[in-house]
Tab-separated table of C-alpha atoms in Angstrom:
chain	number	residue	atom	x	y	z
A	11	MET	CA	-0.292	-0.869	-0.187
A	12	TYR	CA	2.695	2.497	1.435
A	13	ASP	CA	4.387	2.141	-2.604
A	14	SER	CA	0.975	3.212	-4.248
A	15	ASP	CA	0.794	6.010	-1.814
A	16	MET	CA	4.113	7.119	-2.980
A	17	LYS	CA	4.201	6.878	-7.226
A	18	VAL	CA	1.960	10.247	-7.081
A	19	TYR	CA	4.375	12.554	-4.376
A	20	LEU	CA	7.455	10.657	-6.178
A	21	ASP	CA	6.770	10.653	-9.593
A	22	ASN	CA	6.172	14.729	-9.296
A	23	PHE	CA	10.105	14.817	-8.592
A	24	ARG	CA	10.903	13.136	-11.138
A	25	LEU	CA	9.701	15.732	-13.327
A	26	ASN	CA	11.100	17.983	-11.480
A	27	ASP	CA	13.675	17.834	-9.763
A	28	PRO	CA	14.934	14.273	-9.416
A	29	ARG	CA	18.337	14.416	-6.988
A	30	ARG	CA	15.251	14.858	-4.559
A	31	ALA	CA	13.429	12.545	-6.204
A	32	ALA	CA	16.285	9.476	-5.424
A	33	MET	CA	17.219	10.947	-2.465
A	34	ILE	CA	13.376	10.172	-1.453
A	35	GLU	CA	14.134	6.700	-2.906
A	36	ALA	CA	16.881	6.042	-0.204
A	37	ASN	CA	14.901	7.291	2.214
A	38	ILE	CA	12.450	5.365	1.068
A	39	ALA	CA	14.884	2.246	0.099
A	40	LEU	CA	16.545	2.071	4.100
A	41	MET	CA	12.462	1.754	6.048
A	42	LYS	CA	11.988	-1.545	3.744
A	43	GLN	CA	15.100	-2.519	5.028
A	44	TRP	CA	14.820	-0.958	8.929
A	45	TRP	CA	10.977	-3.110	8.874
A	46	SER	CA	12.690	-6.243	7.335
A	47	GLU	CA	14.921	-6.079	10.084
A	48	GLY	CA	12.638	-4.955	12.287
A	49	LYS	CA	13.752	-1.994	13.262
């Protein structure tokens, strides 16, 4: 559910500010890693 909720948000950044989109995607990946580790 989270990924689909973030799609519209991220698509806007991908078009207007690719560097910020990359930073946000990295943060999301880190949060997913922490979640899988139970943190």
